[in-house]
Amino acid sequence: MLNGKRILLIIGGGIAAFKLPELIRRLRERGASVTPVLTKAAQEFVTPLTIGSLAGEKVYTDLFDLTDEAEMGHIQLSRVADLVVVAPATADLMAKMAQGQANDLASTLLLATDTPVMIAPAMNVRMWDHPATQRNLALLQGDGITVLGPNEGDMACGEYGPGRMVEPMEILAGIEAALTDGPLKGKRILVTSGPTHEPIDPVRYIANRSSGAQGTAIAKALVALGAEVVFVTGPADVPPPEGVVLRQVESAKDMLTAVEAALPVDAGVFAAAVADWRVASASGSKIKKQNGKLPVLEFAENPDILATISQLDQGRPGLVVGFAAETDDVIANATAKRQRKGCDWIVANDVSPETGIMGGSENAVTLISEDGAENWPRMGKDAVAVKLANRIAEAVLR
Ligand code: CTP
């Protein structure tokens, strides 16, 4: 997918630098070439030898290396790439970039380049939250730089919060989206997919028969049109698509949290078969047999993710697409569902057992929008996905 693409990879001095060998390996697997640049601080975390061996290319570290200048001047080095990627982008590197400083090789390249730049920030949570960093972030975004993350989580320094570098596979997805041409290039689309698992106790759960096939096919079709796809999936049977920002969750509540964290997006496609109910108080330890006395499970209603996002006052995606799996009165039920939940489109299908659609490879859908109901012929789930992705592209670009 990245055949022949050239990435100039600037590695900053943060603990997350140890994840960069993985990124380099994945980029090369996909046919990209990687020219690494290490800042002085980065060399405290990863060695030029490791990075150079994996990249299979010369590693650049010094601004005033006469041999380098004889081979390839820094101006040229900054311009031959299709994309410049800075990871981890430390607070210091971001500040230098925002101010236009050029006092080492990395910052000089970043000032001299006329190539698109993408950064994956990583730093302590307080440094990230500091007004100075947030100011620099706004300046960089204003300059057209793509910013991936950071993620929220445990930090190497023992604190918790936003500041963790996004995972190598997410950087890869960002790079693929940036370098793939297509009508949806520059658009960010959320797709939910798969079933959810609602725990009963640590070893048991309630689930449904969704395989995740339709949501996965839709995500693939959107990636092929050049979109950046955030794919929030429950535990599915089919492997997740390549080239997406992957968020794997278990329960409906986790899915809602991941969906909210993915906003803002240009469109949201809610293909997940979210469990309507969860066990009200899941047991923290395994429920044991009690001499023939049967356990009674009490249920609580799960949040409706599609309705929550459709009814947002602020940050509602420009297009919200829901699904309606029905067994009776498909069109009437789905039309009512569109009204009730407040989404723009509903992709309705008949999941009666005799149709073989749930868990099968084909689908027969009706697209319900404000213009009415449109029946699509029965076709493979991949074909439904491609047709739907094209319709989404038309609507998002309108
Ligand atoms: N959905 C959701 N969150 C839920 C339940 C459903 O986001 N808690 C979304 C699904 O992803 C799908 C749509 O809502 O896009 C419709 O799902 P469906 O199961 O058909 O509808 P329900 O709301 O469960 O309605 P009912 O069970 O009454 O048919």
CSV table of C-alpha atoms and ligand atoms in Angstrom, one decimal:
chain,number,residue,atom,x,y,z
A,1,MET,CA,0.0,0.0,0.0
A,2,LEU,CA,2.9,2.3,0.6
A,3,ASN,CA,5.0,1.0,-2.3
A,4,GLY,CA,7.7,3.5,-3.3
A,5,LYS,CA,6.7,6.1,-0.7
A,6,ARG,CA,9.6,7.8,1.2
A,7,ILE,CA,9.2,8.7,4.8
A,8,LEU,CA,11.6,11.0,6.6
A,9,LEU,CA,11.3,9.8,10.2
A,10,ILE,CA,12.5,12.3,12.9
A,11,ILE,CA,12.8,10.5,16.2
A,12,GLY,CA,12.7,12.7,19.3
A,13,GLY,CA,14.1,12.1,22.7
A,14,GLY,CA,11.3,10.5,24.7
A,15,ILE,CA,10.9,7.1,26.2
A,16,ALA,CA,8.3,6.3,23.5
A,17,ALA,CA,11.2,6.2,21.0
A,18,PHE,CA,11.6,2.5,22.0
A,19,LYS,CA,8.4,1.9,19.9
A,20,LEU,CA,9.9,3.3,16.7
A,21,PRO,CA,11.7,0.1,15.6
A,22,GLU,CA,8.2,-1.5,15.3
A,23,LEU,CA,6.9,1.4,13.2
A,24,ILE,CA,10.0,1.2,10.9
A,25,ARG,CA,9.5,-2.6,10.4
A,26,ARG,CA,5.8,-2.1,9.5
A,27,LEU,CA,6.5,0.7,7.1
A,28,ARG,CA,9.1,-1.3,5.3
A,29,GLU,CA,6.7,-4.3,5.2
A,30,ARG,CA,4.3,-2.1,3.3
A,31,GLY,CA,6.9,-1.1,0.8
A,32,ALA,CA,7.9,2.4,2.2
A,33,SER,CA,11.5,3.5,2.6
A,34,VAL,CA,12.4,5.2,5.8
A,35,THR,CA,15.2,7.7,6.2
A,36,PRO,CA,15.7,8.1,10.0
A,37,VAL,CA,16.9,11.3,11.8
A,38,LEU,CA,17.7,11.0,15.5
A,39,THR,CA,17.9,14.0,17.7
A,40,LYS,CA,20.7,14.1,20.3
A,41,ALA,CA,18.2,13.2,23.1
A,42,ALA,CA,16.7,10.4,21.0
A,43,GLN,CA,20.1,8.6,21.0
A,44,GLU,CA,19.8,8.2,24.8
A,45,PHE,CA,16.7,6.0,24.1
A,46,VAL,CA,17.5,4.2,20.9
A,47,THR,CA,20.8,3.7,19.1
A,48,PRO,CA,21.5,4.8,15.6
A,49,LEU,CA,22.8,1.3,15.0
A,50,THR,CA,19.4,-0.3,15.8
A,51,ILE,CA,17.4,2.2,13.8
A,52,GLY,CA,19.8,2.1,10.9
A,53,SER,CA,19.8,-1.7,10.7
A,54,LEU,CA,16.0,-1.8,10.7
A,55,ALA,CA,15.6,1.1,8.2
A,56,GLY,CA,18.3,-0.3,6.0
A,57,GLU,CA,19.4,3.3,5.4
A,58,LYS,CA,21.9,5.8,6.7
A,59,VAL,CA,20.9,7.4,10.0
A,60,TYR,CA,21.3,11.2,10.2
A,61,THR,CA,22.1,12.8,13.5
A,62,ASP,CA,24.3,15.8,12.9
A,63,LEU,CA,23.7,19.2,11.4
A,64,PHE,CA,27.4,19.8,10.7
A,65,ASP,CA,28.5,16.5,9.4
A,66,LEU,CA,30.5,17.3,6.3
A,67,THR,CA,30.2,13.8,4.9
A,68,ASP,CA,26.5,14.0,5.1
A,69,GLU,CA,26.5,17.4,3.5
A,70,ALA,CA,28.6,16.1,0.7
A,71,GLU,CA,26.2,13.2,0.1
A,72,MET,CA,22.9,15.0,0.6
A,73,GLY,CA,22.5,18.5,2.0
A,74,HIS,CA,20.0,19.0,4.8
A,75,ILE,CA,17.7,21.1,2.5
A,76,GLN,CA,17.5,18.3,0.0
A,77,LEU,CA,17.1,15.7,2.8
A,78,SER,CA,14.1,17.6,4.0
A,79,ARG,CA,12.4,17.6,0.6
A,80,VAL,CA,12.9,14.2,-1.0
A,81,ALA,CA,10.4,12.6,1.3
A,82,ASP,CA,6.6,12.2,0.6
A,83,LEU,CA,5.9,12.7,4.3
A,84,VAL,CA,7.9,13.9,7.3
A,85,VAL,CA,6.9,12.1,10.5
A,86,VAL,CA,8.0,13.2,14.0
A,87,ALA,CA,7.7,10.6,16.7
A,88,PRO,CA,7.8,10.9,19.5
A,89,ALA,CA,7.3,14.7,19.2
A,90,THR,CA,8.6,15.9,22.6
A,91,ALA,CA,7.4,19.2,24.2
A,92,ASP,CA,10.8,20.6,23.2
A,93,LEU,CA,10.6,19.6,19.5
A,94,MET,CA,7.0,21.0,19.3
A,95,ALA,CA,8.2,24.3,20.8
A,96,LYS,CA,11.0,24.5,18.3
A,97,MET,CA,8.7,23.7,15.4
A,98,ALA,CA,6.1,26.3,16.6
A,99,GLN,CA,8.8,29.0,16.9
A,100,GLY,CA,10.6,28.1,13.7
A,101,GLN,CA,13.9,27.4,15.5
A,102,ALA,CA,16.7,25.7,13.6
A,103,ASN,CA,19.5,24.8,16.0
A,104,ASP,CA,20.0,21.1,15.3
A,105,LEU,CA,19.4,18.8,12.3
A,106,ALA,CA,15.8,17.8,13.2
A,107,SER,CA,14.6,21.4,13.7
A,108,THR,CA,16.5,22.6,10.7
A,109,LEU,CA,14.9,19.9,8.5
A,110,LEU,CA,11.5,20.8,9.8
A,111,LEU,CA,12.0,24.4,9.0
A,112,ALA,CA,13.4,23.7,5.5
A,113,THR,CA,10.8,21.2,4.4
A,114,ASP,CA,8.1,21.8,1.9
A,115,THR,CA,6.7,18.3,2.5
A,116,PRO,CA,3.6,17.6,4.7
A,117,VAL,CA,4.5,17.0,8.3
A,118,MET,CA,2.8,14.7,10.8
A,119,ILE,CA,3.7,14.5,14.5
A,120,ALA,CA,2.9,12.0,17.3
A,121,PRO,CA,3.4,13.9,20.6
A,122,ALA,CA,4.5,12.2,23.7
A,123,MET,CA,5.2,13.8,27.1
A,124,ASN,CA,4.3,13.9,30.7
A,125,VAL,CA,0.6,14.8,31.2
A,126,ARG,CA,1.4,18.1,33.0
A,127,MET,CA,3.7,19.1,30.2
A,128,TRP,CA,1.0,18.3,27.6
A,129,ASP,CA,-1.7,20.2,29.6
A,130,HIS,CA,0.6,23.2,30.1
A,131,PRO,CA,-0.7,26.4,28.3
A,132,ALA,CA,2.6,26.7,26.5
A,133,THR,CA,2.3,23.3,24.9
A,134,GLN,CA,-1.3,23.8,24.1
A,135,ARG,CA,-0.4,27.2,22.5
A,136,ASN,CA,2.3,25.5,20.4
A,137,LEU,CA,-0.1,22.7,19.5
A,138,ALA,CA,-2.6,25.3,18.1
A,139,LEU,CA,0.2,27.0,16.2
A,140,LEU,CA,1.3,23.8,14.6
A,141,GLN,CA,-2.3,22.8,13.7
A,142,GLY,CA,-2.7,26.2,12.2
A,143,ASP,CA,0.4,25.6,10.1
A,144,GLY,CA,-1.3,22.5,8.6
A,145,ILE,CA,0.6,19.9,10.6
A,146,THR,CA,-1.3,16.7,11.3
A,147,VAL,CA,-1.2,15.7,14.9
A,148,LEU,CA,-1.8,12.1,16.0
A,149,GLY,CA,-2.9,11.7,19.6
A,150,PRO,CA,-1.6,11.6,22.2
A,151,ASN,CA,-3.5,8.8,23.9
A,152,GLU,CA,-4.6,8.7,27.5
A,153,GLY,CA,-3.1,6.1,29.8
A,154,ASP,CA,-0.4,5.1,32.3
A,155,MET,CA,2.8,7.0,31.7
A,156,ALA,CA,6.4,5.9,32.2
A,157,CYS,CA,6.7,8.6,34.9
A,158,GLY,CA,3.9,6.9,37.0
A,159,GLU,CA,1.2,9.5,36.2
A,160,TYR,CA,-2.0,8.9,34.3
A,161,GLY,CA,-3.6,11.0,31.6
A,162,PRO,CA,-3.1,12.3,28.0
A,163,GLY,CA,0.5,12.3,26.9
A,164,ARG,CA,1.2,8.7,25.8
A,165,MET,CA,2.4,8.5,22.2
A,166,VAL,CA,-0.2,6.7,19.9
A,167,GLU,CA,0.8,3.1,19.1
A,168,PRO,CA,3.0,2.4,16.1
A,169,MET,CA,0.0,0.8,14.2
A,170,GLU,CA,-1.9,4.1,14.7
A,171,ILE,CA,0.9,6.1,13.3
A,172,LEU,CA,1.0,3.7,10.4
A,173,ALA,CA,-2.7,4.2,9.8
A,174,GLY,CA,-2.2,8.0,9.9
A,175,ILE,CA,0.6,7.7,7.4
A,176,GLU,CA,-1.4,5.5,5.1
A,177,ALA,CA,-4.3,7.9,5.2
A,178,ALA,CA,-2.1,10.8,4.5
A,179,LEU,CA,-0.4,9.1,1.5
A,180,THR,CA,-3.5,7.4,0.0
A,181,ASP,CA,-5.2,9.5,-2.6
A,182,GLY,CA,-9.0,9.3,-2.8
A,183,PRO,CA,-12.1,11.4,-2.5
A,184,LEU,CA,-12.1,11.0,1.3
A,185,LYS,CA,-8.5,12.1,1.8
A,186,GLY,CA,-8.4,14.4,4.8
A,187,LYS,CA,-11.8,13.2,6.1
A,188,ARG,CA,-12.0,11.4,9.4
A,189,ILE,CA,-14.7,8.7,9.8
A,190,LEU,CA,-15.7,6.6,12.8
A,191,VAL,CA,-17.0,3.1,12.3
A,192,THR,CA,-18.3,0.9,15.1
A,193,SER,CA,-18.4,-2.8,14.5
A,194,GLY,CA,-18.8,-6.3,16.0
A,195,PRO,CA,-20.8,-7.4,19.0
A,196,THR,CA,-20.3,-6.2,22.6
A,197,HIS,CA,-19.6,-8.6,25.5
A,198,GLU,CA,-21.4,-7.8,28.7
A,199,PRO,CA,-19.8,-9.4,31.7
A,200,ILE,CA,-21.7,-11.6,34.1
A,201,ASP,CA,-18.6,-12.4,36.1
A,202,PRO,CA,-14.8,-12.5,35.2
A,203,VAL,CA,-15.3,-15.6,33.1
A,204,ARG,CA,-18.8,-15.4,31.6
A,205,TYR,CA,-20.5,-12.8,29.4
A,206,ILE,CA,-23.5,-12.2,27.3
A,207,ALA,CA,-22.9,-11.6,23.6
A,208,ASN,CA,-24.7,-11.8,20.2
A,209,ARG,CA,-24.1,-13.5,16.9
A,210,SER,CA,-22.6,-10.5,15.1
A,211,SER,CA,-19.3,-11.4,13.3
A,212,GLY,CA,-18.2,-7.9,12.6
A,213,ALA,CA,-18.0,-8.7,8.9
A,214,GLN,CA,-20.2,-5.8,7.7
A,215,GLY,CA,-18.5,-3.1,9.8
A,216,THR,CA,-15.1,-4.4,8.9
A,217,ALA,CA,-15.9,-4.3,5.2
A,218,ILE,CA,-17.3,-0.8,5.5
A,219,ALA,CA,-14.1,0.4,7.2
A,220,LYS,CA,-12.0,-1.2,4.5
A,221,ALA,CA,-14.0,0.5,1.8
A,222,LEU,CA,-13.7,3.9,3.5
A,223,VAL,CA,-9.9,3.4,3.9
A,224,ALA,CA,-9.7,2.6,0.1
A,225,LEU,CA,-11.4,5.9,-0.6
A,226,GLY,CA,-8.6,7.6,1.4
A,227,ALA,CA,-10.5,8.3,4.7
A,228,GLU,CA,-8.8,8.2,8.1
A,229,VAL,CA,-10.9,5.6,9.8
A,230,VAL,CA,-11.3,5.2,13.6
A,231,PHE,CA,-12.5,1.6,14.0
A,232,VAL,CA,-14.1,0.9,17.3
A,233,THR,CA,-14.8,-2.8,17.6
A,234,GLY,CA,-16.1,-5.3,20.1
A,235,PRO,CA,-14.7,-8.8,20.1
A,236,ALA,CA,-15.4,-9.8,16.4
A,237,ASP,CA,-14.8,-13.1,14.5
A,238,VAL,CA,-13.1,-11.5,11.6
A,239,PRO,CA,-9.7,-9.8,11.9
A,240,PRO,CA,-9.7,-6.0,12.0
A,241,PRO,CA,-9.1,-4.1,8.7
A,242,GLU,CA,-5.6,-2.7,8.0
A,243,GLY,CA,-4.9,1.0,7.8
A,244,VAL,CA,-7.4,2.1,10.5
A,245,VAL,CA,-6.9,3.6,13.9
A,246,LEU,CA,-8.0,0.6,15.9
A,247,ARG,CA,-9.9,0.8,19.3
A,248,GLN,CA,-10.8,-2.6,20.7
A,249,VAL,CA,-13.4,-2.7,23.4
A,250,GLU,CA,-15.5,-5.2,25.2
A,251,SER,CA,-18.7,-3.7,26.6
A,252,ALA,CA,-21.3,-1.2,25.3
A,253,LYS,CA,-20.1,1.3,28.0
A,254,ASP,CA,-16.5,1.0,26.8
A,255,MET,CA,-17.6,1.4,23.2
A,256,LEU,CA,-19.4,4.7,24.1
A,257,THR,CA,-16.3,6.0,25.8
A,258,ALA,CA,-14.1,5.1,22.8
A,259,VAL,CA,-16.6,6.6,20.4
A,260,GLU,CA,-16.7,9.9,22.4
A,261,ALA,CA,-12.9,10.0,22.5
A,262,ALA,CA,-12.8,9.6,18.7
A,263,LEU,CA,-14.8,12.8,18.1
A,264,PRO,CA,-14.7,15.1,16.1
A,265,VAL,CA,-15.3,13.1,12.9
A,266,ASP,CA,-16.8,14.0,9.6
A,267,ALA,CA,-19.1,11.0,9.6
A,268,GLY,CA,-20.0,8.2,12.0
A,269,VAL,CA,-21.1,4.7,10.8
A,270,PHE,CA,-22.6,2.7,13.7
A,271,ALA,CA,-22.6,-0.9,12.5
A,272,ALA,CA,-21.9,-2.5,15.8
A,273,ALA,CA,-24.5,-4.9,17.3
A,274,VAL,CA,-24.5,-3.2,20.7
A,275,ALA,CA,-26.1,-5.2,23.5
A,276,ASP,CA,-29.2,-3.4,24.7
A,277,TRP,CA,-28.7,-4.6,28.3
A,278,ARG,CA,-25.9,-5.4,30.6
A,279,VAL,CA,-25.9,-7.4,33.8
A,280,ALA,CA,-26.8,-4.7,36.4
A,281,SER,CA,-24.1,-5.8,38.9
A,282,ALA,CA,-21.6,-8.1,37.3
A,283,SER,CA,-19.8,-10.2,39.9
A,284,GLY,CA,-16.2,-9.4,40.6
A,285,SER,CA,-15.5,-13.0,41.3
A,286,LYS,CA,-16.6,-16.2,39.6
A,287,ILE,CA,-20.2,-17.2,40.5
A,288,LYS,CA,-20.1,-20.7,42.0
A,289,LYS,CA,-22.8,-23.4,41.8
A,290,GLN,CA,-24.9,-23.3,45.0
A,291,ASN,CA,-26.5,-26.7,45.6
A,292,GLY,CA,-29.1,-26.4,42.8
A,293,LYS,CA,-30.1,-22.8,43.6
A,294,LEU,CA,-30.1,-21.0,40.3
A,295,PRO,CA,-28.6,-17.5,39.9
A,296,VAL,CA,-31.0,-14.8,38.8
A,297,LEU,CA,-29.5,-12.1,36.6
A,298,GLU,CA,-30.8,-8.6,36.8
A,299,PHE,CA,-30.4,-6.4,33.7
A,300,ALA,CA,-29.7,-2.7,33.3
A,301,GLU,CA,-30.2,-0.7,30.1
A,302,ASN,CA,-27.0,0.1,28.1
A,303,PRO,CA,-26.4,3.6,26.7
A,304,ASP,CA,-27.6,3.9,23.1
A,305,ILE,CA,-24.4,5.0,21.4
A,306,LEU,CA,-26.1,5.9,18.1
A,307,ALA,CA,-28.8,8.0,19.7
A,308,THR,CA,-26.3,9.7,22.0
A,309,ILE,CA,-24.0,10.8,19.1
A,310,SER,CA,-27.0,11.6,16.8
A,311,GLN,CA,-28.4,14.0,19.5
A,312,LEU,CA,-25.2,15.8,20.4
A,313,ASP,CA,-25.6,19.6,20.4
A,314,GLN,CA,-21.9,20.1,19.9
A,315,GLY,CA,-19.6,17.9,17.9
A,316,ARG,CA,-22.3,15.9,16.1
A,317,PRO,CA,-20.7,14.3,13.0
A,318,GLY,CA,-22.0,15.9,9.7
A,319,LEU,CA,-23.4,12.5,8.7
A,320,VAL,CA,-24.6,9.8,11.1
A,321,VAL,CA,-25.4,6.4,9.7
A,322,GLY,CA,-27.2,3.7,11.9
A,323,PHE,CA,-28.1,0.2,11.2
A,324,ALA,CA,-31.4,-1.6,11.9
A,325,ALA,CA,-31.4,-5.3,12.3
A,326,GLU,CA,-35.1,-6.3,12.2
A,327,THR,CA,-37.0,-9.5,11.9
A,328,ASP,CA,-40.5,-8.0,11.2
A,329,ASP,CA,-41.9,-5.0,9.3
A,330,VAL,CA,-38.3,-4.0,8.4
A,331,ILE,CA,-39.0,-0.7,6.6
A,332,ALA,CA,-41.6,0.6,9.1
A,333,ASN,CA,-39.5,-0.4,12.1
A,334,ALA,CA,-36.3,1.1,10.6
A,335,THR,CA,-38.0,4.3,9.6
A,336,ALA,CA,-39.3,4.7,13.1
A,337,LYS,CA,-35.9,3.9,14.5
A,338,ARG,CA,-34.3,6.7,12.3
A,339,GLN,CA,-36.8,9.2,13.8
A,340,ARG,CA,-36.3,8.0,17.4
A,341,LYS,CA,-32.6,7.9,17.4
A,342,GLY,CA,-32.1,11.1,15.3
A,343,CYS,CA,-29.6,9.7,12.8
A,344,ASP,CA,-29.5,10.8,9.1
A,345,TRP,CA,-29.5,7.4,7.5
A,346,ILE,CA,-30.5,3.9,8.6
A,347,VAL,CA,-29.2,0.9,6.7
A,348,ALA,CA,-32.0,-1.6,7.4
A,349,ASN,CA,-31.8,-5.4,7.0
A,350,ASP,CA,-33.9,-8.4,7.7
A,351,VAL,CA,-32.0,-10.7,10.0
A,352,SER,CA,-34.7,-13.4,10.3
A,353,PRO,CA,-32.9,-16.8,10.6
A,354,GLU,CA,-34.1,-17.9,7.1
A,355,THR,CA,-32.3,-15.0,5.4
A,356,GLY,CA,-28.9,-16.3,6.6
A,357,ILE,CA,-27.7,-12.7,6.9
A,358,MET,CA,-26.6,-12.6,10.5
A,359,GLY,CA,-23.1,-14.1,10.5
A,360,GLY,CA,-23.4,-14.9,6.7
A,361,SER,CA,-21.4,-13.3,3.8
A,362,GLU,CA,-24.4,-11.6,2.0
A,363,ASN,CA,-26.7,-8.8,2.9
A,364,ALA,CA,-29.9,-7.3,1.4
A,365,VAL,CA,-30.4,-3.8,2.7
A,366,THR,CA,-32.7,-0.8,2.4
A,367,LEU,CA,-31.2,2.6,2.8
A,368,ILE,CA,-33.6,4.9,4.7
A,369,SER,CA,-32.9,8.6,4.6
A,370,GLU,CA,-35.0,11.8,4.6
A,371,ASP,CA,-35.7,11.0,0.9
A,372,GLY,CA,-37.4,7.7,1.7
A,373,ALA,CA,-36.5,4.0,1.4
A,374,GLU,CA,-34.2,2.7,-1.3
A,375,ASN,CA,-34.0,-1.1,-1.7
A,376,TRP,CA,-30.6,-2.5,-2.7
A,377,PRO,CA,-30.4,-5.9,-4.3
A,378,ARG,CA,-29.0,-8.8,-2.3
A,379,MET,CA,-25.2,-8.8,-2.7
A,380,GLY,CA,-22.0,-9.7,-0.8
A,381,LYS,CA,-21.2,-7.7,2.4
A,382,ASP,CA,-18.1,-6.3,0.6
A,383,ALA,CA,-20.2,-5.0,-2.2
A,384,VAL,CA,-22.7,-3.4,0.2
A,385,ALA,CA,-19.8,-1.8,1.9
A,386,VAL,CA,-18.3,-0.3,-1.3
A,387,LYS,CA,-21.7,1.0,-2.3
A,388,LEU,CA,-22.3,2.5,1.1
A,389,ALA,CA,-18.8,4.0,1.3
A,390,ASN,CA,-19.4,5.7,-2.1
A,391,ARG,CA,-22.7,7.1,-0.9
A,392,ILE,CA,-21.0,8.4,2.3
A,393,ALA,CA,-18.3,10.0,0.2
A,394,GLU,CA,-20.9,11.8,-1.9
A,395,ALA,CA,-22.7,13.1,1.2
A,396,VAL,CA,-19.6,14.1,3.1
A,397,LEU,CA,-18.2,16.0,0.1
A,398,ARG,CA,-21.4,17.7,-0.8
B,1,CTP,N1,-27.0,0.9,18.7
B,1,CTP,C1,-26.2,1.6,19.6
B,1,CTP,N2,-26.2,1.4,20.9
B,1,CTP,C2,-27.1,0.6,21.5
B,1,CTP,C3,-28.0,-0.1,20.7
B,1,CTP,C4,-27.9,0.0,19.3
B,1,CTP,O1,-25.4,2.4,19.0
B,1,CTP,N3,-27.1,0.4,22.8
B,1,CTP,C5,-27.0,1.2,17.3
B,1,CTP,C6,-26.5,0.0,16.4
B,1,CTP,O2,-25.1,0.1,16.2
B,1,CTP,C7,-27.3,0.3,15.2
B,1,CTP,C8,-28.6,0.9,15.7
B,1,CTP,O3,-28.3,1.4,16.9
B,1,CTP,O4,-26.7,1.2,14.3
B,1,CTP,C9,-29.8,0.0,15.7
B,1,CTP,O5,-29.5,-1.2,16.4
B,1,CTP,P1,-30.7,-2.2,16.7
B,1,CTP,O6,-30.1,-3.3,17.6
B,1,CTP,O7,-31.4,-2.6,15.5
B,1,CTP,O8,-31.7,-1.3,17.5
B,1,CTP,P2,-32.2,-1.2,19.0
B,1,CTP,O9,-31.9,0.2,19.5
B,1,CTP,O10,-31.6,-2.3,19.7
B,1,CTP,O11,-33.7,-1.4,18.8
B,1,CTP,P3,-34.7,-2.7,19.0
B,1,CTP,O12,-33.9,-3.7,19.8
B,1,CTP,O13,-35.8,-2.1,19.7
B,1,CTP,O14,-35.0,-3.1,17.6
